[in-house]
C-alpha cells in the first residue's frame, strides 16, 4: 500500500484520503532533540508488555457509524491515540512542571490537579511541580505553591479548586516571560473555551520564541459544550446535582394549587445540562434550551402551554438553561462582557418568573397561583466530583501526563468515542459542542415532556 503525507496532516493510502489529525511534537521544532526510554519501564508498579505503549500509527475515528455505501467520507477525522510512549523527550530530573486552573468552577477540578501531580510523581519520577495561583494572572502577579502527592492527597474530596481561579488576566507577553524566567518546560492548563484560546496563544508564542516547552490542556466546562471530545469532566456530577433542584421545584409546585416550579440551570450556548437533567427526571413538563427558540404569547406559545398543563395536572415544572430566551428580554447595556470575553446575560429565570405571574394575574384573576423560582447555579458547579467523574478526571490527567512527557504540545486530552486521544488545541478552542436538535435525544426529551416546538406562527407579530 502506498502511503504518503501531503504536509497538512492528511495522509493518503492508495487513492483513499485518511484525514489524520496529528498534534505537534517538540521534535518537530527541535530535530536533534534527544529521546530517552520511558521511566515506566523501570517503575516497579508497571510491567510493560507488548501493546502497552501507544504508537504513532494508532488513531481513533471521530465517527464510529459509517454508511457502507461511502465508508470513507471526506469529513471523517482520526485523532492520535493517547497513552504512554516508548520514548520520552524529558529526563525526569529536568522536568519543571506548572499547573494552572482558569475560569469558573467545575466539579472535578481538584481531582484533575491531584492526578496530574500523582501521575508526574509516581509514574515519571518528576519532583518539581508548581501550582500557579488564581488563573493566568498568577503567572506574573503571585508566587506559586509546591505540589507533591502529600500536599494534594485529599484534594479530590472537596469542590472548587485549591489553586484558586479567576477570569481574564491574559497578558500573553507577561505569561510567557514568566514561563521562561521560571524555567517551566511542561505546562498543564485546565479551563474552558476562553482559557483554551489563551492557551493556544501561549503555545504559539512559545513556539515563536523557540522554547522547549510542552503545552498540554485539559478542557473544563460544566456546560459540556467542549468540541470534539465525548464530554467534559464534571458534567455528570452537575446533572446529578441539578436533580436536587428539580425535585425541590416539583415538590413546591405540587404542594400549591396551580403551582409552577421554575429551575434555571447553567448553559450559556448549549443546553446539555438542562437536557440531560430533564431526561433523568420524570418531573419536568417543559425544558427550554438556547438551541431552540421559543415565544410566550399567542397560540402555540409557552404561556398557552402553561395554562393547558396547569389545567390538566394542577402544577407544572419548567427547566430553563441560562442562555435560552435572551432574544425575548429587553436589551440593556451595550454588549458588555465579563473578564473572559463572554457576553453578560440577563437572568432568564427571574424574567420568565415575572412573565408567568403577569400572565396569570391578567388572564386568570382571583385564582390561586404561585411560581417557585430556584437558581442552583453555584451549588451545581461547586460540589466535588462524583465517582464517575472522579474516574474520568484521573484518566484525563494521566493521558495529559503521558502526552506531555512524550513531547506532544498544543494538544487537548480527551476521549473520542470512549477512547482517549490527543486533539489539536485549536480544534477545541475555537469550536463548540451544541445540542443537536435533529438527533434522537431531543426527540426523547419531547416524548417525556410532551411539549410543543413553540414555533411562532407567521400571523403573530
PDB file of C-alpha atoms in Angstrom, residues 182-344:
ATOM      1  CA  UNK A 182      10.882  30.273  35.979  1.00  0.00           C
ATOM      2  CA  UNK A 183      12.159  27.548  33.681  1.00  0.00           C
ATOM      3  CA  UNK A 184       8.903  25.655  33.206  1.00  0.00           C
ATOM      4  CA  UNK A 185       9.125  23.101  30.419  1.00  0.00           C
ATOM      5  CA  UNK A 186       5.844  21.237  30.963  1.00  0.00           C
ATOM      6  CA  UNK A 187       2.670  23.292  31.319  1.00  0.00           C
ATOM      7  CA  UNK A 188      -0.777  21.936  32.153  1.00  0.00           C
ATOM      8  CA  UNK A 189      -3.685  24.327  31.514  1.00  0.00           C
ATOM      9  CA  UNK A 190      -7.173  23.464  32.783  1.00  0.00           C
ATOM     10  CA  UNK A 191     -10.001  25.676  31.556  1.00  0.00           C
ATOM     11  CA  UNK A 192     -12.891  26.377  29.215  1.00  0.00           C
ATOM     12  CA  UNK A 193     -13.100  27.873  25.740  1.00  0.00           C
ATOM     13  CA  UNK A 194     -11.709  31.293  26.719  1.00  0.00           C
ATOM     14  CA  UNK A 195      -8.881  29.648  28.632  1.00  0.00           C
ATOM     15  CA  UNK A 196      -8.103  27.342  25.718  1.00  0.00           C
ATOM     16  CA  UNK A 197      -7.991  30.238  23.277  1.00  0.00           C
ATOM     17  CA  UNK A 198      -5.478  31.811  25.638  1.00  0.00           C
ATOM     18  CA  UNK A 199      -3.587  28.516  25.787  1.00  0.00           C
ATOM     19  CA  UNK A 200      -3.368  28.478  22.005  1.00  0.00           C
ATOM     20  CA  UNK A 201      -1.846  31.956  22.118  1.00  0.00           C
ATOM     21  CA  UNK A 202       0.649  30.788  24.742  1.00  0.00           C
ATOM     22  CA  UNK A 203       1.543  27.773  22.604  1.00  0.00           C
ATOM     23  CA  UNK A 204       2.096  29.944  19.541  1.00  0.00           C
ATOM     24  CA  UNK A 205       4.236  32.460  21.464  1.00  0.00           C
ATOM     25  CA  UNK A 206       6.324  29.670  22.991  1.00  0.00           C
ATOM     26  CA  UNK A 207       6.839  28.269  19.510  1.00  0.00           C
ATOM     27  CA  UNK A 208       7.763  31.701  18.163  1.00  0.00           C
ATOM     28  CA  UNK A 209      10.378  32.159  20.884  1.00  0.00           C
ATOM     29  CA  UNK A 210      11.851  28.720  20.280  1.00  0.00           C
ATOM     30  CA  UNK A 211      11.260  27.455  23.820  1.00  0.00           C
ATOM     31  CA  UNK A 212      11.322  23.744  24.575  1.00  0.00           C
ATOM     32  CA  UNK A 213       8.037  23.743  26.497  1.00  0.00           C
ATOM     33  CA  UNK A 214       5.192  21.259  26.178  1.00  0.00           C
ATOM     34  CA  UNK A 215       1.701  22.802  26.490  1.00  0.00           C
ATOM     35  CA  UNK A 216      -0.917  20.225  27.487  1.00  0.00           C
ATOM     36  CA  UNK A 217      -4.562  21.167  28.052  1.00  0.00           C
ATOM     37  CA  UNK A 218      -7.499  19.592  29.825  1.00  0.00           C
ATOM     38  CA  UNK A 219     -10.788  21.207  28.757  1.00  0.00           C
ATOM     39  CA  UNK A 220     -13.143  22.252  31.537  1.00  0.00           C
ATOM     40  CA  UNK A 221     -16.703  23.485  31.265  1.00  0.00           C
ATOM     41  CA  UNK A 222     -19.673  22.403  33.286  1.00  0.00           C
ATOM     42  CA  UNK A 223     -21.883  23.234  30.271  1.00  0.00           C
ATOM     43  CA  UNK A 224     -20.417  20.280  28.320  1.00  0.00           C
ATOM     44  CA  UNK A 225     -20.008  22.437  25.214  1.00  0.00           C
ATOM     45  CA  UNK A 226     -16.410  21.319  24.553  1.00  0.00           C
ATOM     46  CA  UNK A 227     -15.949  20.389  20.897  1.00  0.00           C
ATOM     47  CA  UNK A 228     -14.669  17.047  19.567  1.00  0.00           C
ATOM     48  CA  UNK A 229     -14.399  15.087  22.842  1.00  0.00           C
ATOM     49  CA  UNK A 230     -17.244  12.969  24.206  1.00  0.00           C
ATOM     50  CA  UNK A 231     -17.984  15.110  27.270  1.00  0.00           C
ATOM     51  CA  UNK A 232     -16.329  17.488  29.673  1.00  0.00           C
ATOM     52  CA  UNK A 233     -15.374  16.407  33.173  1.00  0.00           C
ATOM     53  CA  UNK A 234     -17.793  17.378  35.927  1.00  0.00           C
ATOM     54  CA  UNK A 235     -20.798  17.279  33.610  1.00  0.00           C
ATOM     55  CA  UNK A 236     -22.316  14.117  35.040  1.00  0.00           C
ATOM     56  CA  UNK A 237     -21.853  15.461  38.559  1.00  0.00           C
ATOM     57  CA  UNK A 238     -23.585  18.693  37.549  1.00  0.00           C
ATOM     58  CA  UNK A 239     -26.544  16.796  36.080  1.00  0.00           C
ATOM     59  CA  UNK A 240     -26.775  14.752  39.262  1.00  0.00           C
ATOM     60  CA  UNK A 241     -26.681  17.895  41.416  1.00  0.00           C
ATOM     61  CA  UNK A 242     -29.342  19.517  39.251  1.00  0.00           C
ATOM     62  CA  UNK A 243     -31.727  16.725  40.212  1.00  0.00           C
ATOM     63  CA  UNK A 244     -31.996  18.094  43.753  1.00  0.00           C
ATOM     64  CA  UNK A 245     -33.191  21.437  42.393  1.00  0.00           C
ATOM     65  CA  UNK A 246     -35.706  19.793  40.051  1.00  0.00           C
ATOM     66  CA  UNK A 247     -37.004  17.575  42.849  1.00  0.00           C
ATOM     67  CA  UNK A 248     -37.451  20.609  45.106  1.00  0.00           C
ATOM     68  CA  UNK A 249     -39.236  22.505  42.329  1.00  0.00           C
ATOM     69  CA  UNK A 250     -41.577  19.577  41.798  1.00  0.00           C
ATOM     70  CA  UNK A 251     -42.424  19.316  45.496  1.00  0.00           C
ATOM     71  CA  UNK A 252     -43.068  23.060  45.724  1.00  0.00           C
ATOM     72  CA  UNK A 253     -45.229  23.086  42.595  1.00  0.00           C
ATOM     73  CA  UNK A 254     -47.216  20.015  43.577  1.00  0.00           C
ATOM     74  CA  UNK A 255     -47.920  21.434  47.043  1.00  0.00           C
ATOM     75  CA  UNK A 256     -49.579  24.606  45.715  1.00  0.00           C
ATOM     76  CA  UNK A 257     -52.751  24.958  43.618  1.00  0.00           C
ATOM     77  CA  UNK A 258     -51.639  25.959  40.136  1.00  0.00           C
ATOM     78  CA  UNK A 259     -48.043  25.855  41.326  1.00  0.00           C
ATOM     79  CA  UNK A 260     -45.133  26.301  38.930  1.00  0.00           C
ATOM     80  CA  UNK A 261     -41.609  25.181  39.789  1.00  0.00           C
ATOM     81  CA  UNK A 262     -39.060  27.056  37.668  1.00  0.00           C
ATOM     82  CA  UNK A 263     -35.434  25.904  37.656  1.00  0.00           C
ATOM     83  CA  UNK A 264     -32.620  27.745  35.874  1.00  0.00           C
ATOM     84  CA  UNK A 265     -29.585  25.630  35.059  1.00  0.00           C
ATOM     85  CA  UNK A 266     -26.211  26.513  33.567  1.00  0.00           C
ATOM     86  CA  UNK A 267     -25.819  26.546  29.803  1.00  0.00           C
ATOM     87  CA  UNK A 268     -24.887  29.784  28.060  1.00  0.00           C
ATOM     88  CA  UNK A 269     -24.748  28.465  24.498  1.00  0.00           C
ATOM     89  CA  UNK A 270     -25.564  24.794  24.950  1.00  0.00           C
ATOM     90  CA  UNK A 271     -28.424  23.220  26.867  1.00  0.00           C
ATOM     91  CA  UNK A 272     -26.773  19.905  27.703  1.00  0.00           C
ATOM     92  CA  UNK A 273     -27.276  20.117  31.480  1.00  0.00           C
ATOM     93  CA  UNK A 274     -30.934  21.089  31.114  1.00  0.00           C
ATOM     94  CA  UNK A 275     -31.487  18.358  28.516  1.00  0.00           C
ATOM     95  CA  UNK A 276     -29.823  15.562  30.496  1.00  0.00           C
ATOM     96  CA  UNK A 277     -31.352  16.670  33.800  1.00  0.00           C
ATOM     97  CA  UNK A 278     -34.756  16.516  32.123  1.00  0.00           C
ATOM     98  CA  UNK A 279     -34.070  13.101  30.616  1.00  0.00           C
ATOM     99  CA  UNK A 280     -33.008  11.744  34.001  1.00  0.00           C
ATOM    100  CA  UNK A 281     -36.061  13.227  35.729  1.00  0.00           C
ATOM    101  CA  UNK A 282     -39.709  12.320  35.249  1.00  0.00           C
ATOM    102  CA  UNK A 283     -41.000  15.535  36.820  1.00  0.00           C
ATOM    103  CA  UNK A 284     -40.233  18.119  34.094  1.00  0.00           C
ATOM    104  CA  UNK A 285     -43.095  19.427  31.957  1.00  0.00           C
ATOM    105  CA  UNK A 286     -41.047  21.749  29.745  1.00  0.00           C
ATOM    106  CA  UNK A 287     -37.353  22.351  29.046  1.00  0.00           C
ATOM    107  CA  UNK A 288     -36.042  25.464  27.290  1.00  0.00           C
ATOM    108  CA  UNK A 289     -32.544  25.497  25.803  1.00  0.00           C
ATOM    109  CA  UNK A 290     -30.509  28.064  23.809  1.00  0.00           C
ATOM    110  CA  UNK A 291     -30.543  25.972  20.645  1.00  0.00           C
ATOM    111  CA  UNK A 292     -34.348  26.033  20.358  1.00  0.00           C
ATOM    112  CA  UNK A 293     -36.120  29.418  20.208  1.00  0.00           C
ATOM    113  CA  UNK A 294     -39.488  29.863  21.872  1.00  0.00           C
ATOM    114  CA  UNK A 295     -42.113  32.576  22.257  1.00  0.00           C
ATOM    115  CA  UNK A 296     -44.516  33.474  25.043  1.00  0.00           C
ATOM    116  CA  UNK A 297     -47.865  34.889  23.906  1.00  0.00           C
ATOM    117  CA  UNK A 298     -50.459  33.626  21.470  1.00  0.00           C
ATOM    118  CA  UNK A 299     -51.489  30.237  20.094  1.00  0.00           C
ATOM    119  CA  UNK A 300     -48.695  27.694  20.419  1.00  0.00           C
ATOM    120  CA  UNK A 301     -46.734  29.853  22.856  1.00  0.00           C
ATOM    121  CA  UNK A 302     -45.236  28.942  26.214  1.00  0.00           C
ATOM    122  CA  UNK A 303     -47.943  30.731  28.202  1.00  0.00           C
ATOM    123  CA  UNK A 304     -50.729  28.825  26.424  1.00  0.00           C
ATOM    124  CA  UNK A 305     -48.874  25.574  27.103  1.00  0.00           C
ATOM    125  CA  UNK A 306     -48.532  26.521  30.767  1.00  0.00           C
ATOM    126  CA  UNK A 307     -52.269  27.137  31.093  1.00  0.00           C
ATOM    127  CA  UNK A 308     -53.037  23.779  29.468  1.00  0.00           C
ATOM    128  CA  UNK A 309     -50.647  21.878  31.707  1.00  0.00           C
ATOM    129  CA  UNK A 310     -51.960  23.554  34.864  1.00  0.00           C
ATOM    130  CA  UNK A 311     -55.500  22.742  33.806  1.00  0.00           C
ATOM    131  CA  UNK A 312     -54.551  19.096  33.262  1.00  0.00           C
ATOM    132  CA  UNK A 313     -52.263  18.444  36.231  1.00  0.00           C
ATOM    133  CA  UNK A 314     -52.708  21.331  38.635  1.00  0.00           C
ATOM    134  CA  UNK A 315     -48.958  22.002  38.657  1.00  0.00           C
ATOM    135  CA  UNK A 316     -46.023  22.379  36.269  1.00  0.00           C
ATOM    136  CA  UNK A 317     -42.214  22.176  36.342  1.00  0.00           C
ATOM    137  CA  UNK A 318     -40.144  24.190  33.856  1.00  0.00           C
ATOM    138  CA  UNK A 319     -36.370  23.841  33.383  1.00  0.00           C
ATOM    139  CA  UNK A 320     -34.589  26.636  31.515  1.00  0.00           C
ATOM    140  CA  UNK A 321     -30.932  26.945  30.523  1.00  0.00           C
ATOM    141  CA  UNK A 322     -29.379  30.331  31.292  1.00  0.00           C
ATOM    142  CA  UNK A 323     -28.783  31.146  27.623  1.00  0.00           C
ATOM    143  CA  UNK A 324     -32.335  30.424  26.480  1.00  0.00           C
ATOM    144  CA  UNK A 325     -34.719  33.236  25.575  1.00  0.00           C
ATOM    145  CA  UNK A 326     -32.143  36.009  25.640  1.00  0.00           C
ATOM    146  CA  UNK A 327     -33.714  37.439  22.477  1.00  0.00           C
ATOM    147  CA  UNK A 328     -37.049  37.906  24.250  1.00  0.00           C
ATOM    148  CA  UNK A 329     -35.855  40.146  27.042  1.00  0.00           C
ATOM    149  CA  UNK A 330     -35.488  43.932  26.739  1.00  0.00           C
ATOM    150  CA  UNK A 331     -31.943  44.778  25.717  1.00  0.00           C
ATOM    151  CA  UNK A 332     -29.813  46.574  28.280  1.00  0.00           C
ATOM    152  CA  UNK A 333     -26.244  47.782  28.112  1.00  0.00           C
ATOM    153  CA  UNK A 334     -24.090  47.791  25.016  1.00  0.00           C
ATOM    154  CA  UNK A 335     -22.877  44.247  24.702  1.00  0.00           C
ATOM    155  CA  UNK A 336     -20.942  44.264  27.980  1.00  0.00           C
ATOM    156  CA  UNK A 337     -18.685  41.267  28.566  1.00  0.00           C
ATOM    157  CA  UNK A 338     -17.124  39.569  31.558  1.00  0.00           C
ATOM    158  CA  UNK A 339     -13.374  39.175  32.053  1.00  0.00           C
ATOM    159  CA  UNK A 340     -13.387  36.014  29.932  1.00  0.00           C
ATOM    160  CA  UNK A 341     -14.936  37.836  26.982  1.00  0.00           C
ATOM    161  CA  UNK A 342     -18.395  36.273  27.404  1.00  0.00           C
ATOM    162  CA  UNK A 343     -21.443  38.469  26.814  1.00  0.00           C
ATOM    163  CA  UNK A 344     -23.203  39.297  30.059  1.00  0.00           C
TER     164      UNK A 344
END
